[in-house]
Amino acid sequence: MKYALVSDVHANLEALCAVFARIDADREVLCLGDIVGYGPDPNDCVALVRERAHATVLGNHDVAAIDGFGLADFNDAARDAVLWTQRVITPEHVAWLDGLPYELRRSEFLLVHGAPRDYFRYVLDVADARDAFAATEAPLIFIGHTHVPDYYALAPDGRVGHAYRQRGGELELEPGFRYLVNVGSVGQPRDLNPDASYVLYDADLRRVRWARVPYDVGAVQRKIEAAGLPELCSRRLALGR
Ligand code: ZN
């Protein structure tokens, strides 16, 4: 089975189209949440994910857009963008988001937005990764949320390794190891690489591959400005942070 995993689209239609254009039709597309927030095209992005993704889990920005849950924890720009999103998103798309699960389990992997069980926790270091491994039996866990593509590997002897994948790259899954794989962000990368990030997973070959795709950042910035969204949402796109 071949999969493509996308996360943290954040209403960036240009980035999402660039990523989907690179994904072969025979791959099962899975979305790890945060389709909306920050960006100017929440409706088009929800529609496109609904069309292409076989399954999607909820992100914290999706939940906030549905009913304001968690907004108190958001910074000013993120909150203003969610409030803007609530004004423009269609009731039908809100209802669809509201029906999404917090996790998706398959026999060989688990999908969550941030971390297993504590769905919106940020996995930022080895200690966080250990907690994530302890919270589930899943041998392979796919996450997003931090907008930084990387992975943690739990060895049979209990040691945890970590590596970034900011320029793309591969990972061969070794027998006996468990893995926490962050697919990075399609529409709002924060690893100093402005290109859209996504992951291809080949279950038969046991191989994970991170890919990056350039897109028209300027076009998105002009839409953000025209929509009156916070300037920070635009500026950080060009920097990838
Ligand atoms: Zn996000």
mmCIF file of C-alpha atoms in Angstrom, residues 54-189:
data_model
loop_
_atom_site.group_PDB
_atom_site.id
_atom_site.type_symbol
_atom_site.label_atom_id
_atom_site.label_comp_id
_atom_site.label_asym_id
_atom_site.label_seq_id
_atom_site.Cartn_x
_atom_site.Cartn_y
_atom_site.Cartn_z
ATOM 1 C CA HIS A 54 -9.299 9.306 1.879
ATOM 2 C CA ALA A 55 -9.236 10.202 5.585
ATOM 3 C CA THR A 56 -8.590 13.301 7.687
ATOM 4 C CA VAL A 57 -8.095 13.914 11.415
ATOM 5 C CA LEU A 58 -8.865 17.139 13.269
ATOM 6 C CA GLY A 59 -6.289 19.830 14.018
ATOM 7 C CA ASN A 60 -6.503 22.499 16.709
ATOM 8 C CA HIS A 61 -7.167 25.283 14.172
ATOM 9 C CA ASP A 62 -10.006 23.240 12.657
ATOM 10 C CA VAL A 63 -11.558 22.788 16.099
ATOM 11 C CA ALA A 64 -11.162 26.502 16.856
ATOM 12 C CA ALA A 65 -12.811 27.385 13.534
ATOM 13 C CA ILE A 66 -15.779 25.121 14.307
ATOM 14 C CA ASP A 67 -16.742 26.566 17.678
ATOM 15 C CA GLY A 68 -13.888 28.642 19.130
ATOM 16 C CA PHE A 69 -12.589 25.817 21.316
ATOM 17 C CA GLY A 70 -9.011 26.501 22.464
ATOM 18 C CA LEU A 71 -8.915 30.059 21.122
ATOM 19 C CA ALA A 72 -7.704 31.416 24.475
ATOM 20 C CA ASP A 73 -4.427 29.534 23.936
ATOM 21 C CA PHE A 74 -3.833 31.037 20.479
ATOM 22 C CA ASN A 75 -1.504 33.989 19.837
ATOM 23 C CA ASP A 76 -3.006 37.209 18.451
ATOM 24 C CA ALA A 77 -2.378 36.489 14.759
ATOM 25 C CA ALA A 78 -3.636 32.908 14.987
ATOM 26 C CA ARG A 79 -6.769 33.993 16.884
ATOM 27 C CA ASP A 80 -7.549 36.850 14.473
ATOM 28 C CA ALA A 81 -7.144 34.436 11.552
ATOM 29 C CA VAL A 82 -9.520 31.902 13.150
ATOM 30 C CA LEU A 83 -12.129 34.624 13.770
ATOM 31 C CA TRP A 84 -11.788 35.679 10.115
ATOM 32 C CA THR A 85 -12.132 32.037 9.055
ATOM 33 C CA GLN A 86 -15.332 31.681 11.086
ATOM 34 C CA ARG A 87 -16.815 34.608 9.156
ATOM 35 C CA VAL A 88 -16.065 33.191 5.695
ATOM 36 C CA ILE A 89 -16.227 29.399 6.002
ATOM 37 C CA THR A 90 -19.456 27.793 4.766
ATOM 38 C CA PRO A 91 -21.762 26.025 7.245
ATOM 39 C CA GLU A 92 -21.440 22.872 5.142
ATOM 40 C CA HIS A 93 -17.656 22.830 5.517
ATOM 41 C CA VAL A 94 -17.956 23.499 9.260
ATOM 42 C CA ALA A 95 -20.327 20.542 9.549
ATOM 43 C CA TRP A 96 -17.859 18.331 7.665
ATOM 44 C CA LEU A 97 -14.957 19.411 9.902
ATOM 45 C CA ASP A 98 -17.151 18.813 12.950
ATOM 46 C CA GLY A 99 -17.609 15.193 11.907
ATOM 47 C CA LEU A 100 -13.875 14.412 11.723
ATOM 48 C CA PRO A 101 -12.169 12.124 14.260
ATOM 49 C CA TYR A 102 -9.176 13.022 16.451
ATOM 50 C CA GLU A 103 -7.283 9.924 15.417
ATOM 51 C CA LEU A 104 -7.169 7.322 12.710
ATOM 52 C CA ARG A 105 -5.861 3.807 13.354
ATOM 53 C CA ARG A 106 -4.646 1.400 10.738
ATOM 54 C CA SER A 107 -3.029 -1.962 11.457
ATOM 55 C CA GLU A 108 0.489 -0.636 10.952
ATOM 56 C CA PHE A 109 0.170 3.052 11.884
ATOM 57 C CA LEU A 110 -1.660 5.754 13.802
ATOM 58 C CA LEU A 111 -2.518 9.271 12.620
ATOM 59 C CA VAL A 112 -2.977 12.168 15.045
ATOM 60 C CA HIS A 113 -2.497 15.920 14.637
ATOM 61 C CA GLY A 114 -0.074 16.513 17.529
ATOM 62 C CA ALA A 115 0.480 13.438 19.714
ATOM 63 C CA PRO A 116 -1.307 10.220 20.653
ATOM 64 C CA ARG A 117 -4.102 10.670 23.183
ATOM 65 C CA ASP A 118 -3.036 14.271 24.018
ATOM 66 C CA TYR A 119 -3.983 15.256 20.488
ATOM 67 C CA PHE A 120 -2.817 18.877 20.451
ATOM 68 C CA ARG A 121 0.426 18.458 22.393
ATOM 69 C CA TYR A 122 3.602 19.547 20.595
ATOM 70 C CA VAL A 123 6.312 16.900 20.207
ATOM 71 C CA LEU A 124 9.401 19.101 20.359
ATOM 72 C CA ASP A 125 12.081 16.938 21.955
ATOM 73 C CA VAL A 126 13.030 13.397 22.967
ATOM 74 C CA ALA A 127 11.098 13.629 26.252
ATOM 75 C CA ASP A 128 7.902 14.524 24.349
ATOM 76 C CA ALA A 129 8.584 11.688 21.910
ATOM 77 C CA ARG A 130 8.984 9.189 24.770
ATOM 78 C CA ASP A 131 5.592 10.256 26.151
ATOM 79 C CA ALA A 132 4.087 9.843 22.682
ATOM 80 C CA PHE A 133 5.493 6.325 22.283
ATOM 81 C CA ALA A 134 4.223 5.405 25.765
ATOM 82 C CA ALA A 135 0.705 6.627 24.954
ATOM 83 C CA THR A 136 0.107 4.077 22.187
ATOM 84 C CA GLU A 137 1.134 0.624 21.006
ATOM 85 C CA ALA A 138 1.277 1.771 17.389
ATOM 86 C CA PRO A 139 4.616 0.901 15.774
ATOM 87 C CA LEU A 140 4.452 3.929 13.480
ATOM 88 C CA ILE A 141 2.865 7.269 14.396
ATOM 89 C CA PHE A 142 2.358 10.081 11.882
ATOM 90 C CA ILE A 143 1.982 13.629 13.221
ATOM 91 C CA GLY A 144 2.052 17.290 12.150
ATOM 92 C CA HIS A 145 1.316 20.323 14.366
ATOM 93 C CA THR A 146 4.877 21.674 14.892
ATOM 94 C CA HIS A 147 5.264 22.466 11.167
ATOM 95 C CA VAL A 148 8.780 20.992 11.330
ATOM 96 C CA PRO A 149 9.484 17.756 9.400
ATOM 97 C CA ASP A 150 11.499 15.333 11.504
ATOM 98 C CA TYR A 151 11.336 11.904 13.114
ATOM 99 C CA TYR A 152 12.074 10.056 16.344
ATOM 100 C CA ALA A 153 13.101 6.386 16.371
ATOM 101 C CA LEU A 154 12.630 4.205 19.452
ATOM 102 C CA ALA A 155 15.204 1.382 19.341
ATOM 103 C CA PRO A 156 14.573 -2.058 20.871
ATOM 104 C CA ASP A 157 17.066 -1.148 23.652
ATOM 105 C CA GLY A 158 14.951 1.894 24.589
ATOM 106 C CA ARG A 159 17.147 4.589 23.097
ATOM 107 C CA VAL A 160 15.451 7.359 21.115
ATOM 108 C CA GLY A 161 17.129 8.821 18.041
ATOM 109 C CA HIS A 162 16.071 12.046 16.313
ATOM 110 C CA ALA A 163 16.727 13.650 12.929
ATOM 111 C CA TYR A 164 15.332 16.612 10.977
ATOM 112 C CA ARG A 165 14.205 16.359 7.371
ATOM 113 C CA GLN A 166 14.148 20.051 6.391
ATOM 114 C CA ARG A 167 15.479 19.409 2.888
ATOM 115 C CA GLY A 168 13.469 16.250 2.346
ATOM 116 C CA GLY A 169 15.052 12.814 2.581
ATOM 117 C CA GLU A 170 14.259 9.213 3.345
ATOM 118 C CA LEU A 171 13.927 6.843 6.251
ATOM 119 C CA GLU A 172 14.053 3.056 5.994
ATOM 120 C CA LEU A 173 11.964 1.562 8.801
ATOM 121 C CA GLU A 174 13.960 -1.081 10.641
ATOM 122 C CA PRO A 175 12.365 -4.175 12.203
ATOM 123 C CA GLY A 176 11.863 -3.900 15.955
ATOM 124 C CA PHE A 177 12.012 -0.098 15.967
ATOM 125 C CA ARG A 178 9.069 2.245 16.505
ATOM 126 C CA TYR A 179 8.815 5.599 14.761
ATOM 127 C CA LEU A 180 7.207 8.999 15.237
ATOM 128 C CA VAL A 181 7.187 10.759 11.869
ATOM 129 C CA ASN A 182 6.354 14.462 11.506
ATOM 130 C CA VAL A 183 5.295 15.198 7.934
ATOM 131 C CA GLY A 184 5.871 18.968 8.183
ATOM 132 C CA SER A 185 3.476 21.632 6.938
ATOM 133 C CA VAL A 186 2.010 22.129 3.466
ATOM 134 C CA GLY A 187 0.902 25.714 3.897
ATOM 135 C CA GLN A 188 2.871 27.260 6.751
ATOM 136 C CA PRO A 189 6.349 25.665 7.095
#
